Coordinates of C-alpha atoms in Angstrom, one line a residue:
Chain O
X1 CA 49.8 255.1 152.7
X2 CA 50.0 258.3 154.6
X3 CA 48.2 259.0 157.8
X4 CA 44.8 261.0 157.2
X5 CA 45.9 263.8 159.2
X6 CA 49.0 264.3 157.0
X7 CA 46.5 264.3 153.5
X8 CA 44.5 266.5 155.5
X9 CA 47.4 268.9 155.5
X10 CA 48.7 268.4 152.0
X11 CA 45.0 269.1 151.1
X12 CA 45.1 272.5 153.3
X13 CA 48.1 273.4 151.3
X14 CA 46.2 273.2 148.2
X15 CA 42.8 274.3 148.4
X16 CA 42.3 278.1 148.1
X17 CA 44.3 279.7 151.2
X18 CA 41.2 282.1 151.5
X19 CA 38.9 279.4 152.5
X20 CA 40.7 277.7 155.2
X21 CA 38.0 278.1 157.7
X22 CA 35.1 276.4 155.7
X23 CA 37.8 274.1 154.5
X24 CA 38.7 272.9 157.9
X25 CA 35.1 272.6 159.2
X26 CA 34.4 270.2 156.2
X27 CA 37.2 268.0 156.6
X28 CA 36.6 267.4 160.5
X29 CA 32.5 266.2 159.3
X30 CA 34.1 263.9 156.8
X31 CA 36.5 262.8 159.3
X32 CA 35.7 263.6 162.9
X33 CA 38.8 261.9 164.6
X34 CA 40.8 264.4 162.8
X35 CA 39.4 267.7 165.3
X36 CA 41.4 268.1 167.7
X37 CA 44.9 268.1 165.6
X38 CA 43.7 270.0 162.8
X39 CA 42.8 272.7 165.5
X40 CA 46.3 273.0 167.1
X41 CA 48.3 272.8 163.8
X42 CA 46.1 274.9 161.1
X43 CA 46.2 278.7 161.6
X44 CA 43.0 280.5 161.0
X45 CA 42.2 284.2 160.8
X46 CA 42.0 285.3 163.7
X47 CA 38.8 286.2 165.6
X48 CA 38.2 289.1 167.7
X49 CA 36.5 290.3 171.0
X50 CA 36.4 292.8 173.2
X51 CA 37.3 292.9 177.1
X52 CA 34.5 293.6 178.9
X53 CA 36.5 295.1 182.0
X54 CA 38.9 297.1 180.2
X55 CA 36.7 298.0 176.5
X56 CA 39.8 296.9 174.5
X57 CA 39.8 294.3 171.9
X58 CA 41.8 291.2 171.9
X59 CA 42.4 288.5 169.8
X60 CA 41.5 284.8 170.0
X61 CA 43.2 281.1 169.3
X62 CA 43.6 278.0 170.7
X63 CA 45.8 279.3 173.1
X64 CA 43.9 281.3 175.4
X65 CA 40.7 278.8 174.4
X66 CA 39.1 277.4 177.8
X67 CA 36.0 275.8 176.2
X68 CA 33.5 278.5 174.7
X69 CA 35.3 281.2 176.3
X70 CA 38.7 283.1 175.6
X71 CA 41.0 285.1 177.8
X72 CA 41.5 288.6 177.8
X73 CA 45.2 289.3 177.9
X74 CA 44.2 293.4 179.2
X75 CA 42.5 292.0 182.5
X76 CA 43.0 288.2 182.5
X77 CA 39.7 287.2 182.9
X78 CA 36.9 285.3 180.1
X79 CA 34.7 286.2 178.0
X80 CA 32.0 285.3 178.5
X81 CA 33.1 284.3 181.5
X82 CA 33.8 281.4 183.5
X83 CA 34.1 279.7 186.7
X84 CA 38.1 278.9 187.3
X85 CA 39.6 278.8 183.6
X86 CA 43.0 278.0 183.5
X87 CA 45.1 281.4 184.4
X88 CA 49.1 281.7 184.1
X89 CA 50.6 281.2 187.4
X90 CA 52.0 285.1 189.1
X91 CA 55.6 285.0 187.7
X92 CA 54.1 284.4 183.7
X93 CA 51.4 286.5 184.4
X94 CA 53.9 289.3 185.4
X95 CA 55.9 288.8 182.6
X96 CA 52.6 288.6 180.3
X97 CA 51.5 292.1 181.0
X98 CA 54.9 293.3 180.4
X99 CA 55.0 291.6 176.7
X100 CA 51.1 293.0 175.9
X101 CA 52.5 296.5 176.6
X102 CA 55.7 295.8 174.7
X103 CA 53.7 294.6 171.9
X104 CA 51.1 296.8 171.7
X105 CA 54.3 299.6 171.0
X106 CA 55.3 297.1 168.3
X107 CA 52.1 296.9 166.9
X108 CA 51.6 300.6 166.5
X109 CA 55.2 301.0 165.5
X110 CA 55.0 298.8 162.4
X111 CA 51.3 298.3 161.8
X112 CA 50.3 301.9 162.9
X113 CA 46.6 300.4 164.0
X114 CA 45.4 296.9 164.3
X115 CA 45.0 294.7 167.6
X116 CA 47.9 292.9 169.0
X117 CA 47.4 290.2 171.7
X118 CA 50.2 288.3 174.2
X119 CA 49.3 284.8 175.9
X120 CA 52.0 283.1 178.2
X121 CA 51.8 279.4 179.8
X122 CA 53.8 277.7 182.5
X123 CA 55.7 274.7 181.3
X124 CA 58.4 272.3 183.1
X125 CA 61.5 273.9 182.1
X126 CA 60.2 277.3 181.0
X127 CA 57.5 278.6 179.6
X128 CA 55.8 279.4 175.9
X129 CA 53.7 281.9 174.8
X130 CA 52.4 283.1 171.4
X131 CA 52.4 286.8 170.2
X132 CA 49.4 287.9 167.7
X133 CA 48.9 290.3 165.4
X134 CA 46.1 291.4 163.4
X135 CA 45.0 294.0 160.8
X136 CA 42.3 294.8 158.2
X137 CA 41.9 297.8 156.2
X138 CA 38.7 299.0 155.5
X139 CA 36.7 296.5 153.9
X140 CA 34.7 299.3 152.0
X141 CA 38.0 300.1 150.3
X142 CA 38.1 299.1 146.8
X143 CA 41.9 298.0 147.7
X144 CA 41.3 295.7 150.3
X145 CA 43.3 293.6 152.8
X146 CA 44.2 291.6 155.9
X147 CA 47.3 290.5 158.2
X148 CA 47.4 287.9 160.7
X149 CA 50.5 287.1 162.0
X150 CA 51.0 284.0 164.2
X151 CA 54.0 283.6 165.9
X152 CA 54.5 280.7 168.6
X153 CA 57.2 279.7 170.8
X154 CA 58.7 278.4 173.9
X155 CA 61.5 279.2 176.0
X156 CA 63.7 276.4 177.8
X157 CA 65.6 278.5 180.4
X158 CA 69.5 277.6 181.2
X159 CA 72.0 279.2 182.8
X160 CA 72.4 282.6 182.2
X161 CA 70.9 282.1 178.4
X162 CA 67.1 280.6 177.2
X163 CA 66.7 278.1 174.1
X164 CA 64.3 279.8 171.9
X165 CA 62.1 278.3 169.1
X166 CA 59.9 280.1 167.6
X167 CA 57.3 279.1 164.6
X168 CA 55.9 281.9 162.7
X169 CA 52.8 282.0 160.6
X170 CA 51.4 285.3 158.2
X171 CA 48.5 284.9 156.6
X172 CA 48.0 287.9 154.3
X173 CA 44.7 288.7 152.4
X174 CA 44.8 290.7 149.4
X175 CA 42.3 292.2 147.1
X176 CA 41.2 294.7 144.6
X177 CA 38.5 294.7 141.9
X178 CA 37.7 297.7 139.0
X179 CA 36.4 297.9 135.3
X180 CA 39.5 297.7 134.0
X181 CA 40.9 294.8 135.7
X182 CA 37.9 292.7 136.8
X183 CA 38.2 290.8 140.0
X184 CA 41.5 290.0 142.0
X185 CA 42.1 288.1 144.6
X186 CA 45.3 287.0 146.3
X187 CA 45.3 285.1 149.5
X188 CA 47.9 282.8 151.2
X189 CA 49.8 281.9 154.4
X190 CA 53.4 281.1 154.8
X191 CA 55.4 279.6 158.1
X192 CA 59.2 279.8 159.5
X193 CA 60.5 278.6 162.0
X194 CA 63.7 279.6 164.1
X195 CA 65.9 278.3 166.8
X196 CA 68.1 280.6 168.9
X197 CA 70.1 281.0 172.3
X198 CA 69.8 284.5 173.9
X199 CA 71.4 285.9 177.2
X200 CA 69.4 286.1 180.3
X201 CA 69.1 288.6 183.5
X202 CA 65.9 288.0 184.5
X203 CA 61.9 288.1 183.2
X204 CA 62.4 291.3 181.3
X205 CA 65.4 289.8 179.1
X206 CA 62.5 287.6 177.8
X207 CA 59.9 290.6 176.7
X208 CA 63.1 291.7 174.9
X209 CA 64.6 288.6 173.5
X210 CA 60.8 287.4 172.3
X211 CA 60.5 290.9 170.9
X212 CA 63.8 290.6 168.8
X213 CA 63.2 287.5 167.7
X214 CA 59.3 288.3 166.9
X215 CA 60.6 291.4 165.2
X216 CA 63.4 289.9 163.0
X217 CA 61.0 287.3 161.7
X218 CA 58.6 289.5 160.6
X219 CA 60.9 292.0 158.9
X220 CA 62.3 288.4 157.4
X221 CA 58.6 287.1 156.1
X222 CA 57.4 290.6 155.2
X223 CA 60.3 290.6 152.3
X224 CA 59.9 287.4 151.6
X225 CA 55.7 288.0 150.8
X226 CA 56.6 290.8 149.1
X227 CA 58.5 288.7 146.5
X228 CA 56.1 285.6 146.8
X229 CA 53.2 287.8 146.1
X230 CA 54.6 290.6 143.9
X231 CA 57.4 289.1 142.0
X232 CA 56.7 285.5 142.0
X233 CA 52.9 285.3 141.1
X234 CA 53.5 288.0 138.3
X235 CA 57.0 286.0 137.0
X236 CA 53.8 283.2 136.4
X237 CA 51.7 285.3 134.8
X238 CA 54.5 286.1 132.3
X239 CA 55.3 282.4 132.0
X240 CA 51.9 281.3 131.0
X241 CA 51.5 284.3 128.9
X242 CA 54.1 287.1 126.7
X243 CA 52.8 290.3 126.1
X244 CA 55.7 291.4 122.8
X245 CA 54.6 288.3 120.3
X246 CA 57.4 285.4 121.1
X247 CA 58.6 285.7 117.4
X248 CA 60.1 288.8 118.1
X249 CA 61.4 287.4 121.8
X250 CA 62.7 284.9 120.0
X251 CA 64.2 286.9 117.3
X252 CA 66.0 289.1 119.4
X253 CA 67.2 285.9 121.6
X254 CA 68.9 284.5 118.5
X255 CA 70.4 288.2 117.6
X256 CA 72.0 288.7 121.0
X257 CA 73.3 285.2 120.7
X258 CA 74.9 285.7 117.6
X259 CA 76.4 289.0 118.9
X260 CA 78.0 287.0 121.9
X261 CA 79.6 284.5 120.0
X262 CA 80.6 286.7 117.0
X263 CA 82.3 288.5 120.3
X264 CA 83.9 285.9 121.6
X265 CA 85.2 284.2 118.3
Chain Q
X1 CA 27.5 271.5 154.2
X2 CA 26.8 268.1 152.9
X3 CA 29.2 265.4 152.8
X4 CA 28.7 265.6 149.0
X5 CA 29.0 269.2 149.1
X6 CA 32.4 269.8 151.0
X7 CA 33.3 267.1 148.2
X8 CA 32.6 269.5 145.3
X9 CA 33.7 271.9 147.1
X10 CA 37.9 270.5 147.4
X11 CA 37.6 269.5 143.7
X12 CA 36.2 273.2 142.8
X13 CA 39.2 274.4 144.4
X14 CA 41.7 272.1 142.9
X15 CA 44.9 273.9 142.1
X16 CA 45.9 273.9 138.1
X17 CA 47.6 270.5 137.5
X18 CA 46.8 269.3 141.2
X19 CA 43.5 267.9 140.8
X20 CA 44.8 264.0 141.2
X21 CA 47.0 265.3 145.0
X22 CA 43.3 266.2 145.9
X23 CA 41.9 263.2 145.0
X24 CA 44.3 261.2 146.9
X25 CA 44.2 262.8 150.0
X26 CA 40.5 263.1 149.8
X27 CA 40.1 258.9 149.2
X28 CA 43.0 259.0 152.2
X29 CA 41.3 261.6 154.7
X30 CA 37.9 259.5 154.2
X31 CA 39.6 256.3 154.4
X32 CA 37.8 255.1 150.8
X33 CA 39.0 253.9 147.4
X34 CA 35.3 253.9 146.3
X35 CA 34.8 257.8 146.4
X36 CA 35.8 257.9 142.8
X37 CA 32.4 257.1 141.4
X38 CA 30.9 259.9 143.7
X39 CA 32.8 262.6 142.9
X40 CA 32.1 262.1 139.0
X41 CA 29.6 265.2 139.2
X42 CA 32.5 267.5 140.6
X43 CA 35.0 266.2 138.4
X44 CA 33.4 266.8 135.3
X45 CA 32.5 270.3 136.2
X46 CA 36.1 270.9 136.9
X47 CA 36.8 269.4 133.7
X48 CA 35.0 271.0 131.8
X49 CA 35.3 275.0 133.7
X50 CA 39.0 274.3 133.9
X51 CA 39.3 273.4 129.8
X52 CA 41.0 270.1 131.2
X53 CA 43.0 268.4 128.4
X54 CA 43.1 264.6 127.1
X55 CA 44.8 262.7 124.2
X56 CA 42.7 260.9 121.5
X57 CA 43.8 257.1 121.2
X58 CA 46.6 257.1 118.8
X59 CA 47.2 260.5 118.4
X60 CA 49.7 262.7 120.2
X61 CA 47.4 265.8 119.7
X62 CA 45.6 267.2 122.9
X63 CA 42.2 267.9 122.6
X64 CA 40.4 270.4 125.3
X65 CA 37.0 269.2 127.8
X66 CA 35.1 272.4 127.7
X67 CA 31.3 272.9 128.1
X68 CA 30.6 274.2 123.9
X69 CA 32.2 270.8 122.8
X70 CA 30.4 268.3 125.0
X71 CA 27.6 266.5 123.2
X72 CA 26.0 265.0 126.5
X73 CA 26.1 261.5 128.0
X74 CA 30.0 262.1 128.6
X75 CA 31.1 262.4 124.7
X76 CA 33.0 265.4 123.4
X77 CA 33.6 266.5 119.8
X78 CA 37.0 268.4 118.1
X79 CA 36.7 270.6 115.3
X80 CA 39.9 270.0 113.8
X81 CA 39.9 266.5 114.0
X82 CA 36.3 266.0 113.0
X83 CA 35.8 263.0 115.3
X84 CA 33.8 262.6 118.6
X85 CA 35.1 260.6 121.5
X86 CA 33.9 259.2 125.0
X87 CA 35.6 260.7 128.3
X88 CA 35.6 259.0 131.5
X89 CA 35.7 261.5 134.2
X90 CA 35.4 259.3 136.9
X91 CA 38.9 257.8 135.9
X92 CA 41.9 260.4 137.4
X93 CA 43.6 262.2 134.6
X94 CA 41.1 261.2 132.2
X95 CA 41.2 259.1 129.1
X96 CA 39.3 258.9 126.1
X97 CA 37.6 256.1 123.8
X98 CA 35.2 255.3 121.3
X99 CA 36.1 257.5 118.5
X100 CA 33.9 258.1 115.7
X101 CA 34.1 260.4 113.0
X102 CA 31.9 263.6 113.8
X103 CA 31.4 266.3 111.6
X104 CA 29.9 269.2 112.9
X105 CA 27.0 270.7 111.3
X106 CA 27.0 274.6 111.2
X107 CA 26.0 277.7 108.4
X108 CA 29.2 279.0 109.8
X109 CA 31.5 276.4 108.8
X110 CA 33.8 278.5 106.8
X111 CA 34.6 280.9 109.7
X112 CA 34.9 278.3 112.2
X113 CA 37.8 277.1 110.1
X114 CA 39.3 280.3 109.6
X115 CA 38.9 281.7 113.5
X116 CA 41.2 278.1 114.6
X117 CA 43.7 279.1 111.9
X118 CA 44.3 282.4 113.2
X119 CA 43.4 281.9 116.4
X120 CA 46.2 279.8 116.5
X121 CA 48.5 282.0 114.8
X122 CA 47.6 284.3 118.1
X123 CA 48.2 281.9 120.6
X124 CA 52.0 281.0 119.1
X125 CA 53.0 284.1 119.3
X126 CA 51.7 284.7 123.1
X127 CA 51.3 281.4 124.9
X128 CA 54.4 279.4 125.2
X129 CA 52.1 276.4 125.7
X130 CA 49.2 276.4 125.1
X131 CA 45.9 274.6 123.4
X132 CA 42.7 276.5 121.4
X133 CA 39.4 275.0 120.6
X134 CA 36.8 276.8 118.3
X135 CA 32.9 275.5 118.6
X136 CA 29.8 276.9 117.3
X137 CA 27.3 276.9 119.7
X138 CA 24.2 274.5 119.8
X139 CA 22.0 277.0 118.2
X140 CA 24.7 278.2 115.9
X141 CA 24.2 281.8 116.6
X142 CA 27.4 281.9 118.6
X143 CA 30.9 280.6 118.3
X144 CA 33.0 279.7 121.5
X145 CA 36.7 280.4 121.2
X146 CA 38.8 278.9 123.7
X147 CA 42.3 279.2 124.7
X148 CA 44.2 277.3 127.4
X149 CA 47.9 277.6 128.6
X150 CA 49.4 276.1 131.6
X151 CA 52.4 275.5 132.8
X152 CA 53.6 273.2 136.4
X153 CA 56.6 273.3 138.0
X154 CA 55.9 270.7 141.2
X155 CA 59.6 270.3 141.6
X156 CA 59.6 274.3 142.2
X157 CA 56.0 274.3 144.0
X158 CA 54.3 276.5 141.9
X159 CA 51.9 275.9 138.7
X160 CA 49.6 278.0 137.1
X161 CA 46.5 278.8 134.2
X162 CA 45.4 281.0 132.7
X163 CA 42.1 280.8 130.5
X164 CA 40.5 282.7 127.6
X165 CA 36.5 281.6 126.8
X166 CA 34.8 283.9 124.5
X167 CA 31.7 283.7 122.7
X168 CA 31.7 285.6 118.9
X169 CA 27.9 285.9 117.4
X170 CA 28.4 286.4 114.0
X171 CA 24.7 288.1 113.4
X172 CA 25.8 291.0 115.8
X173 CA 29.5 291.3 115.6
X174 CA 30.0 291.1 119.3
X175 CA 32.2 289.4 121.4
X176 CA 31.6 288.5 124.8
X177 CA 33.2 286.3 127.2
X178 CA 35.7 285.6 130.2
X179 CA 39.7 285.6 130.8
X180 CA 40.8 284.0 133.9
X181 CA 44.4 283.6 135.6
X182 CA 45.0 280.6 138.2
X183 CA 48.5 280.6 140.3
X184 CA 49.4 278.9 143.1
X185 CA 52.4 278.6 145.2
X186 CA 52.8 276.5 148.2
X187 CA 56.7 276.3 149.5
X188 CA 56.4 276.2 153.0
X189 CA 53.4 278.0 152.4
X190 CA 49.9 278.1 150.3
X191 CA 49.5 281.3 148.0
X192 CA 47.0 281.6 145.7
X193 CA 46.1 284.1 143.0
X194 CA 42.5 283.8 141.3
X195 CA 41.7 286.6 138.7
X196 CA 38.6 287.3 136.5
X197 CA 37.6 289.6 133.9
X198 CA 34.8 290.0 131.7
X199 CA 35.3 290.8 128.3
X200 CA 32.5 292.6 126.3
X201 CA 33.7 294.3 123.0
X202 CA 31.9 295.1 119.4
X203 CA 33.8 293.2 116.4
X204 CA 35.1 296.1 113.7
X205 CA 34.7 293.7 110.6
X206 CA 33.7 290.1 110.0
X207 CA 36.3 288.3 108.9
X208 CA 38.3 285.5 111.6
X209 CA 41.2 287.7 111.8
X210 CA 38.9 290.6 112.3
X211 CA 37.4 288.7 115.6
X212 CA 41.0 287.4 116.8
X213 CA 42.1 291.1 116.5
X214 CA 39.9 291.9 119.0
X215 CA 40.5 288.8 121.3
X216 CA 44.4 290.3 120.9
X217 CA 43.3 293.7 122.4
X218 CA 41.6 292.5 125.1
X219 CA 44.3 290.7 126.3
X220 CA 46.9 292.8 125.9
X221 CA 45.1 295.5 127.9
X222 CA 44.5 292.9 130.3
X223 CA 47.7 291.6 131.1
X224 CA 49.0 295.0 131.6
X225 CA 46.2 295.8 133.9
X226 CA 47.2 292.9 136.2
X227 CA 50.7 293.6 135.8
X228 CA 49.7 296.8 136.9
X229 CA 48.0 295.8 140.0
X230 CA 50.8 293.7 141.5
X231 CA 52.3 297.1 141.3
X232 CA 49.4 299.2 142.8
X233 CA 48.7 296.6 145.6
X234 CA 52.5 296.0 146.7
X235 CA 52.5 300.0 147.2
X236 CA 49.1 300.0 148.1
X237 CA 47.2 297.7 150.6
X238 CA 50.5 295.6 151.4
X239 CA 52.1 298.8 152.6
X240 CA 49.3 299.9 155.0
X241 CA 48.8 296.9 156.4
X242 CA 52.6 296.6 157.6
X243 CA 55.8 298.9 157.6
X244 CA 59.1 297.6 156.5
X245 CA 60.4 300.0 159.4
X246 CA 58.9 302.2 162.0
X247 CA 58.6 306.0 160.9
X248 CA 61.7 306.3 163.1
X249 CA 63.7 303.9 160.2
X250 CA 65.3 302.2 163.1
X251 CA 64.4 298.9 164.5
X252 CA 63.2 298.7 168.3
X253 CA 65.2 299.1 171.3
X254 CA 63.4 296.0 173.3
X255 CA 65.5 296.8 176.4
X256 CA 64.2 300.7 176.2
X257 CA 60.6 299.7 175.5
X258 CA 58.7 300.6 178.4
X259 CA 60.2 304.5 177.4
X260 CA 58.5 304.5 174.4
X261 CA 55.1 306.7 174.9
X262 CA 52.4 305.3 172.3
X263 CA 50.8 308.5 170.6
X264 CA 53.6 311.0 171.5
X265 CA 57.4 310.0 171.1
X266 CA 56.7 307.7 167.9
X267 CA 54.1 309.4 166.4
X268 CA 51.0 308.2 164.6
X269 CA 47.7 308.8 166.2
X270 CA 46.0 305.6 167.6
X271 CA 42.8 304.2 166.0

């Protein structure tokens, strides 16, 4: 039988996308020993909240989590705030402030608004980080929507290159409700992940590398939503359903096959 | 939420044709075989919204689970078949017994037989697959028409539903009701499309094919709303959420990034 924390998952990939949240939060009070993984490996919208120091937003995950409180990535310190949360050590830090202003051009480059939010973290042979990404239209808009994008990776540094993977998630809200076409609502997430080696020179090579990598991926998953949810949801709809009556489909099926192979006799 | 609650709640959402993966991981999250019994309720309302099918002991035919044809105490009765059967809900996938013959007792008899003739005649020449049920109401001032189609493709992760329920009152010539599309798509991923639209039109004429014309028209115009709205919210909210390219049409120049003056070289004001 599979572990509960895998059928959690394969339940998560089921249930409706848009409800991940409440979904989660039931699953851990029907099965509390499942918290703490579900946490780290289900993406959820992302929350906001704004710096205190510096009046900017930011935007919140596990990642820059230190209990109740969250770290601002403008001026590094909680909110609300705490008594010695865990901080990046100088060198990350550094290198941190140089990816939330590369990021926050990226952001207004491609989303032209939204809230965009670096965290980095010391590890043994490197470091890892995670870039986010967030926008809503107006909700008061009759075409409504949200995108969170998730990526997270780590960087193993070698000589003169750094191993990077990276694991991207976008979860993309869409809606839009009139007379004519009643209520619609479509809602999802999807994830990729990529490996790569890139050259080295010193901490700025990694603002860029990260950046190329980040913005590949997202030029890469934005296509690839745009088919999910424009081509391949509709393709259904035409499956389950045909507009011209099937007779004539059919009909015209049979005519063009007897053209062929009247052609090719 | 209530234990029970968060229950009803996974079975609610239950992708079309995925209801018996939920169950599983359900029984295998909670670590019980026993949860069957409890979650009878939830199936049965899933059943019965989701026009769930099942097979009548020896027959091939499959007959729908709908709220117009259940006659309480978990029996169900088909028109066409004039019989009445038992359905276990609590069993996954959910079989039938006990059938008796049932005829049911209506002053609208004749037009019930004629609105599954042509009713059907509709659905073969729109739904691939698909599976009607026709049911006065038990007051037999209305008659439900129902249609389901639904089509799974596991192997390609993606299945889908889509579901007519109208209700036709004979006395006022109206037709009221609800069409409702269900896709889901979950390749390293979990997209879901729910639609809904309510359908409220006036019945020129009395006649079966009179009321199946105007089930026709209503979801024709429908379908090429929605197919209209992928349209209108690919160019629409997709777009202004996230550019394919920077205004500039050129991708980033990482190593120049620090140049870049937000507000000024790449235009766009802030917000």
């Amino acid at each position: 039988m599979a572990e509960p924390i895998d059928s959690a998952l394969d339940l998560l990939r089921r249930l409706n996308p848009k409800d991940v949240k409440q979904n989660v939060d039931n699953i851990i009070n029907l099965n509390p020993s499942l918290e703490e993984e579900l946490l780290e490996s289900v993406d959820i919208p992302l929350s906001v909240k704004r710096c205190s120091s510096t009046k900017r937003d930011f935007l919140c995950c596990d990642y820059n989590r230190d209990g109740d409180s969250w770290r601002s990535p403008w001026s590094n310190n909680f909110e609300p705030p705490i008594d010695e949360g865990i901080t990046p050590s100088e060198r990350i830090r550094k290198m941190e402030i140089k990816a939330n202003e590369a990021f926050d051009v990226y952001r207004e480059l491609y989303f032209e608004g939204g809230i965009s939010s670096v965290y980095l973290w010391d590890m043994d042979d490197g470091f890892a980080g995670c870039v986010l990404l967030k926008k809503c239209t107006s909700e008061t808009a009759v075409n409504g929507g949200s995108w969170d994008s998730i990526h997270v990776f780590d960087a193993q540094d070698r000589a003169r290159t750094a191993h990077y993977k990276l694991t991207s998630t976008v979860i993309l809200s869409l809606g839009t409700e009139s007379e004519a076409l009643g209520g619609l609502d479509l809602s999802g997430n999807m994830v990729r992940q990529v490996e790569q080696d890139m050259a080295v020179e010193d901490d700025g090579s990694h603002v860029a590398n990260i950046g190329k990598m980040v913005e590949d991926m997202e030029l890469k998953m934005r296509n690839l939503l745009q088919e999910v949810y424009f081509g391949k949801a509709k393709d259904v709809v035409g499956d389950l359903r045909s507009i011209p009556p099937l007779s004539v489909t059919n009909r015209d099926r049979q005519t063009q096959r007897e053209m062929i192979s009247s052609m090719s006799r | 939420m209530s234990r029970s609650q968060a229950l009803s709640s996974f079975i609610e959402s239950a992708p079309p044709g995925e209801l018996s993966d939920v169950t599983k991981a359900i029984k295998n999250i909670l670590g019980e075989e026993s949860v069957l019994s409890e979650l009878e309720p939830a199936f049965q309302k899933h059943n019965e919204e989701q026009l769930s099918l099942v097979k009548l002991p020896g027959s091939n035919e499959d007959v729908i689970i709908s709220p117009y044809n259940s006659l309480g105490d978990g029996r169900y009765y088909d028109t066409e078949n004039q019989s009445s059967f038992a359905y276990d809900h609590a069993s996954l996938g959910g079989t039938a017994s006990d059938v008796q013959s049932y005829v049911v007792e209506s002053n609208h008899e004749d037009l019930v037989k004629g609105l599954l003739k042509t009713l059907r005649s509709h659905g073969t020449e729109h739904y691939p697959k698909y599976h009607i049920g026709v049911y006065p109401t038990s007051d037999d001032l209305q008659i439900a028409l129902l249609t389901v189609s639904s089509k799974y493709s596991p192997a390609n992760y993606w299945n889908g539903r889509w579901r007519s329920s109208y209700l036709y009152s004979p006395a006022t010539s109206t037709l009221t009701g609800t069409i409702a599309v269900d896709v889901h798509y979950y390749e390293d991923g979990n997209v879901r499309l729910l639609t809904n639209k309510n359908v409220n039109t006036k019945v020129s004429g009395s006649g079966a094919a009179d009321v199946v014309k105007a089930i026709a028209l209503a979801e024709k115009a429908y379908q090429e709303n929605l197919n209209k709205a992928f349209g209108g919210l690919a160019e629409g909210a997709f777009k202004s959420l996230r550019r394919q390219l920077p205004i500039t049409r050129q991708k980033i120049e990482w190593e120049k990034i620090s140049g870049y003056r937000l507000g000024q070289d790449i235009g766009g004001g802030r917000r």
